[in-house]
């Protein structure tokens, strides 16, 4: 089973010896850094462990490259069914890193070691929280805010988050709650939640690190209101949006004699002295396409006024392209240094010093344009601060703009068993798949470089994958603006490539992508209809510009008077959560965990008939979680497949059996061991191609059940269903490009889908006996070879859509070429499954009832019952 965070503190456990498992009792930990670094860097890393490797209440020791002990804080994020740790979160501070790969290790000791190393401690009483870290302490008081003491002296007069509304009024947040999310010897995290008078919510995470003087502030501004989205259109300027002028973190230092300010605008530049008031302001990305229509506001105007950044130093001005600024305020031996990661990538940004006040513009007032936070939209920003003696400055925050990347070796990720279909790219021979990946990682059109095409930068866009394939049939004015919004779980695909290769360039892609998906692509409200609340927005329009809809699919610019079918919102057909689950496991990010559970609750609620007006007549399941293409189809398809997959992710995170039960409900609804498969019309490729998405989710469900040792009726049911369809596939499926007459657009995507078809057969082979097993393996390899042949015909094979599909299906193809997928266990007994039943969605059930005289009479009686009108409020969730 998995352990969830049942309290604000992470559980502290450690590694036990694992000799009986035949594995080493230490985890290889590789820390990659671009250059030698003397300054301490806090590192948080999630590490997978084999079943039985880690037990509770034992010891763990972290050692650096020289074998020296390093203080480590551990927490359990997930457990195997036997109770051993599956994913461990480790916090430590790295010092003295050298350029390249620094080889550390996390070793089993069998006991909790006593440490003489400097630790961070916490005292908490009522409205006062005190964090001690060596010679520095941080005090937060509900009324007075944050205070910092170094060497016994107060450093700050003020520490405030200030929002300036659209009318110019300055608002401070009303704090509703404050709690310690994490309390350990290395890292303490204090979380504040509050709200502004204009309805915006604010969440601030303050992380303090043992013996460093470092504080990380992560601020999330959230508009909880729903968008109005009249006509299913989601453009900027919607009535649910909130406009404001600025959000800034304000620090005012206590005056200790003459205060001096030094600064630099870009990495590698020397520090320079400021002459009075000083500021650096990034107005645009600084790239060639800095005025891209990607950045239009609600009026369709690009508000960027100049290329790059501007520095004002007293009466002097200078300009540059892309700022990575540091600023240091010093006085009488005291020093405050500040840096803002992704300063230019998430423009506009600003840092200003005026007198004793340091102003960090998260949404800076220098921009001049009103900022718009759409209904259900949020945005997170990070600031690093360093407090200490003047002599500590040196390069204390140089690493912020290019931090160390850490993780285990590819071999460890593979052999830990947490991802069953992963093969190490380091241990395996070079494959066609790895040659393909090399092109999208380091070729002329690599994933980082292609951001420049439409200037996929700015606070709302950075991290997003440009949907360049949509330009192929676009007839409008260039450039074509289109966003992928994590289609086919692009995030999960990129993370898998990092795990199997250890190449940290993948990390630089998936980290900003994950944060973008969490903040921008998910609809963060509970005030809209259940079918939308907490959901993930589709990719933007096929072969049309995103216009002022940004990442929200449907725009008024693409809606014609006669196009009554246009419009909509989040749907189960586009719901991808596994990449967010992996991101949480690798980083411990609590927002990623919350995002997965939000997506899962969205699935549950959209299927709950009590959440719709039809509940007055029929409060059974709506079917919105399982339809694909049309509301009447509830067979195998991507809608149900995505929903099942999301339920599994939520169960892994929460251990709430209700999620697993819901996945089984969806399975029974959509597939049956005795289905007449030809009646599903699966060879109608344009309408039914996604049935393979469902079968992949079915395999994942079966593997989870086997891991739980639940070889019960539902295991037998799902296994028999999978084999029923796999046997039909062997006899009937043929390559898509042998059926060109059925394809509306014969693109590289069909070659990508061919890989999934091949992989379904390989996955199903694990549950089959010969001769079916051999037929599945042989046919799977034939279709995979054909997929590579068809893909390589397209010049667009490296487009975002092609890349997403290959990253999702390529790892299993690569592993299958090394060895067949091992057999899975059989059910413990035979079962009878009866005959299939057709699911009828709620809306259709109500219409059928109203068409019948008897049913109409029953409906009238229900509507006449006043209690029916209040059942939704009384329903137990």
mmCIF file with all atom_site columns, C-alpha atoms in Angstrom, residues 495-577:
data_model
loop_
_atom_site.group_PDB
_atom_site.id
_atom_site.type_symbol
_atom_site.label_atom_id
_atom_site.label_alt_id
_atom_site.label_comp_id
_atom_site.label_asym_id
_atom_site.label_entity_id
_atom_site.label_seq_id
_atom_site.pdbx_PDB_ins_code
_atom_site.Cartn_x
_atom_site.Cartn_y
_atom_site.Cartn_z
_atom_site.occupancy
_atom_site.B_iso_or_equiv
_atom_site.pdbx_formal_charge
_atom_site.auth_seq_id
_atom_site.auth_comp_id
_atom_site.auth_asym_id
_atom_site.auth_atom_id
_atom_site.pdbx_PDB_model_num
ATOM 1  C CA . UNK A 1 495 ? 9.915   12.117 -17.745 1.00 0.00 ? 495 UNK A CA 1
ATOM 2  C CA . UNK A 1 496 ? 10.285  8.520  -18.972 1.00 0.00 ? 496 UNK A CA 1
ATOM 3  C CA . UNK A 1 497 ? 13.106  9.576  -21.306 1.00 0.00 ? 497 UNK A CA 1
ATOM 4  C CA . UNK A 1 498 ? 14.920  11.175 -18.371 1.00 0.00 ? 498 UNK A CA 1
ATOM 5  C CA . UNK A 1 499 ? 14.492  8.029  -16.281 1.00 0.00 ? 499 UNK A CA 1
ATOM 6  C CA . UNK A 1 500 ? 15.778  5.681  -18.977 1.00 0.00 ? 500 UNK A CA 1
ATOM 7  C CA . UNK A 1 501 ? 18.689  7.878  -20.091 1.00 0.00 ? 501 UNK A CA 1
ATOM 8  C CA . UNK A 1 502 ? 19.734  10.043 -17.139 1.00 0.00 ? 502 UNK A CA 1
ATOM 9  C CA . UNK A 1 503 ? 20.133  12.959 -19.550 1.00 0.00 ? 503 UNK A CA 1
ATOM 10 C CA . UNK A 1 504 ? 19.276  16.102 -17.570 1.00 0.00 ? 504 UNK A CA 1
ATOM 11 C CA . UNK A 1 505 ? 18.290  17.981 -20.716 1.00 0.00 ? 505 UNK A CA 1
ATOM 12 C CA . UNK A 1 506 ? 14.967  16.148 -20.438 1.00 0.00 ? 506 UNK A CA 1
ATOM 13 C CA . UNK A 1 507 ? 14.639  17.593 -16.935 1.00 0.00 ? 507 UNK A CA 1
ATOM 14 C CA . UNK A 1 508 ? 14.866  21.105 -18.403 1.00 0.00 ? 508 UNK A CA 1
ATOM 15 C CA . UNK A 1 509 ? 11.853  20.276 -20.570 1.00 0.00 ? 509 UNK A CA 1
ATOM 16 C CA . UNK A 1 510 ? 9.589   18.450 -18.157 1.00 0.00 ? 510 UNK A CA 1
ATOM 17 C CA . UNK A 1 511 ? 10.003  20.700 -15.114 1.00 0.00 ? 511 UNK A CA 1
ATOM 18 C CA . UNK A 1 512 ? 8.562   23.905 -16.656 1.00 0.00 ? 512 UNK A CA 1
ATOM 19 C CA . UNK A 1 513 ? 6.023   21.831 -18.580 1.00 0.00 ? 513 UNK A CA 1
ATOM 20 C CA . UNK A 1 514 ? 4.715   20.251 -15.366 1.00 0.00 ? 514 UNK A CA 1
ATOM 21 C CA . UNK A 1 515 ? 4.347   23.601 -13.653 1.00 0.00 ? 515 UNK A CA 1
ATOM 22 C CA . UNK A 1 516 ? 2.584   25.054 -16.694 1.00 0.00 ? 516 UNK A CA 1
ATOM 23 C CA . UNK A 1 517 ? 0.102   22.160 -16.839 1.00 0.00 ? 517 UNK A CA 1
ATOM 24 C CA . UNK A 1 518 ? -0.596  22.464 -13.114 1.00 0.00 ? 518 UNK A CA 1
ATOM 25 C CA . UNK A 1 519 ? -1.197  26.218 -13.182 1.00 0.00 ? 519 UNK A CA 1
ATOM 26 C CA . UNK A 1 520 ? -2.615  27.042 -16.609 1.00 0.00 ? 520 UNK A CA 1
ATOM 27 C CA . UNK A 1 521 ? -4.033  23.941 -18.299 1.00 0.00 ? 521 UNK A CA 1
ATOM 28 C CA . UNK A 1 522 ? -6.155  22.785 -15.355 1.00 0.00 ? 522 UNK A CA 1
ATOM 29 C CA . UNK A 1 523 ? -9.414  24.577 -14.554 1.00 0.00 ? 523 UNK A CA 1
ATOM 30 C CA . UNK A 1 524 ? -9.019  25.453 -10.852 1.00 0.00 ? 524 UNK A CA 1
ATOM 31 C CA . UNK A 1 525 ? -12.562 26.126 -9.736  1.00 0.00 ? 525 UNK A CA 1
ATOM 32 C CA . UNK A 1 526 ? -15.407 24.276 -8.030  1.00 0.00 ? 526 UNK A CA 1
ATOM 33 C CA . UNK A 1 527 ? -18.032 26.837 -8.983  1.00 0.00 ? 527 UNK A CA 1
ATOM 34 C CA . UNK A 1 528 ? -18.764 25.773 -12.574 1.00 0.00 ? 528 UNK A CA 1
ATOM 35 C CA . UNK A 1 529 ? -20.637 22.695 -13.765 1.00 0.00 ? 529 UNK A CA 1
ATOM 36 C CA . UNK A 1 530 ? -19.381 19.323 -12.522 1.00 0.00 ? 530 UNK A CA 1
ATOM 37 C CA . UNK A 1 531 ? -18.394 18.334 -16.047 1.00 0.00 ? 531 UNK A CA 1
ATOM 38 C CA . UNK A 1 532 ? -15.758 21.113 -16.059 1.00 0.00 ? 532 UNK A CA 1
ATOM 39 C CA . UNK A 1 533 ? -14.652 21.774 -12.458 1.00 0.00 ? 533 UNK A CA 1
ATOM 40 C CA . UNK A 1 534 ? -11.018 20.781 -11.942 1.00 0.00 ? 534 UNK A CA 1
ATOM 41 C CA . UNK A 1 535 ? -10.644 19.469 -15.486 1.00 0.00 ? 535 UNK A CA 1
ATOM 42 C CA . UNK A 1 536 ? -7.889  19.689 -18.088 1.00 0.00 ? 536 UNK A CA 1
ATOM 43 C CA . UNK A 1 537 ? -8.396  21.873 -21.156 1.00 0.00 ? 537 UNK A CA 1
ATOM 44 C CA . UNK A 1 538 ? -8.078  20.349 -24.623 1.00 0.00 ? 538 UNK A CA 1
ATOM 45 C CA . UNK A 1 539 ? -5.266  21.281 -26.961 1.00 0.00 ? 539 UNK A CA 1
ATOM 46 C CA . UNK A 1 540 ? -6.192  24.378 -28.953 1.00 0.00 ? 540 UNK A CA 1
ATOM 47 C CA . UNK A 1 541 ? -8.141  24.211 -32.210 1.00 0.00 ? 541 UNK A CA 1
ATOM 48 C CA . UNK A 1 542 ? -7.137  21.918 -35.054 1.00 0.00 ? 542 UNK A CA 1
ATOM 49 C CA . UNK A 1 543 ? -5.593  24.009 -37.845 1.00 0.00 ? 543 UNK A CA 1
ATOM 50 C CA . UNK A 1 544 ? -6.817  27.307 -36.367 1.00 0.00 ? 544 UNK A CA 1
ATOM 51 C CA . UNK A 1 545 ? -5.162  29.973 -34.275 1.00 0.00 ? 545 UNK A CA 1
ATOM 52 C CA . UNK A 1 546 ? -5.637  30.033 -30.514 1.00 0.00 ? 546 UNK A CA 1
ATOM 53 C CA . UNK A 1 547 ? -6.344  33.792 -30.726 1.00 0.00 ? 547 UNK A CA 1
ATOM 54 C CA . UNK A 1 548 ? -7.488  35.203 -27.364 1.00 0.00 ? 548 UNK A CA 1
ATOM 55 C CA . UNK A 1 549 ? -8.477  31.791 -25.962 1.00 0.00 ? 549 UNK A CA 1
ATOM 56 C CA . UNK A 1 550 ? -4.805  31.265 -24.953 1.00 0.00 ? 550 UNK A CA 1
ATOM 57 C CA . UNK A 1 551 ? -4.783  27.638 -23.706 1.00 0.00 ? 551 UNK A CA 1
ATOM 58 C CA . UNK A 1 552 ? -8.527  27.188 -23.450 1.00 0.00 ? 552 UNK A CA 1
ATOM 59 C CA . UNK A 1 553 ? -9.364  25.579 -26.773 1.00 0.00 ? 553 UNK A CA 1
ATOM 60 C CA . UNK A 1 554 ? -12.406 27.414 -28.093 1.00 0.00 ? 554 UNK A CA 1
ATOM 61 C CA . UNK A 1 555 ? -12.208 31.041 -29.241 1.00 0.00 ? 555 UNK A CA 1
ATOM 62 C CA . UNK A 1 556 ? -14.770 33.458 -30.579 1.00 0.00 ? 556 UNK A CA 1
ATOM 63 C CA . UNK A 1 557 ? -12.293 34.172 -33.381 1.00 0.00 ? 557 UNK A CA 1
ATOM 64 C CA . UNK A 1 558 ? -12.948 30.668 -34.739 1.00 0.00 ? 558 UNK A CA 1
ATOM 65 C CA . UNK A 1 559 ? -16.717 30.598 -34.228 1.00 0.00 ? 559 UNK A CA 1
ATOM 66 C CA . UNK A 1 560 ? -18.899 31.392 -37.232 1.00 0.00 ? 560 UNK A CA 1
ATOM 67 C CA . UNK A 1 561 ? -22.577 32.340 -37.036 1.00 0.00 ? 561 UNK A CA 1
ATOM 68 C CA . UNK A 1 562 ? -23.624 29.090 -38.698 1.00 0.00 ? 562 UNK A CA 1
ATOM 69 C CA . UNK A 1 563 ? -21.315 26.879 -36.638 1.00 0.00 ? 563 UNK A CA 1
ATOM 70 C CA . UNK A 1 564 ? -23.724 26.002 -33.832 1.00 0.00 ? 564 UNK A CA 1
ATOM 71 C CA . UNK A 1 565 ? -21.729 22.898 -32.884 1.00 0.00 ? 565 UNK A CA 1
ATOM 72 C CA . UNK A 1 566 ? -18.621 24.882 -31.999 1.00 0.00 ? 566 UNK A CA 1
ATOM 73 C CA . UNK A 1 567 ? -17.612 25.326 -28.368 1.00 0.00 ? 567 UNK A CA 1
ATOM 74 C CA . UNK A 1 568 ? -17.340 23.227 -25.238 1.00 0.00 ? 568 UNK A CA 1
ATOM 75 C CA . UNK A 1 569 ? -14.952 22.712 -22.365 1.00 0.00 ? 569 UNK A CA 1
ATOM 76 C CA . UNK A 1 570 ? -12.839 20.140 -20.512 1.00 0.00 ? 570 UNK A CA 1
ATOM 77 C CA . UNK A 1 571 ? -13.716 16.537 -21.328 1.00 0.00 ? 571 UNK A CA 1
ATOM 78 C CA . UNK A 1 572 ? -12.682 13.048 -20.232 1.00 0.00 ? 572 UNK A CA 1
ATOM 79 C CA . UNK A 1 573 ? -11.436 12.505 -23.777 1.00 0.00 ? 573 UNK A CA 1
ATOM 80 C CA . UNK A 1 574 ? -8.524  14.759 -22.810 1.00 0.00 ? 574 UNK A CA 1
ATOM 81 C CA . UNK A 1 575 ? -7.326  13.862 -19.334 1.00 0.00 ? 575 UNK A CA 1
ATOM 82 C CA . UNK A 1 576 ? -3.702  12.911 -18.674 1.00 0.00 ? 576 UNK A CA 1
ATOM 83 C CA . UNK A 1 577 ? -2.530  12.530 -15.095 1.00 0.00 ? 577 UNK A CA 1
#
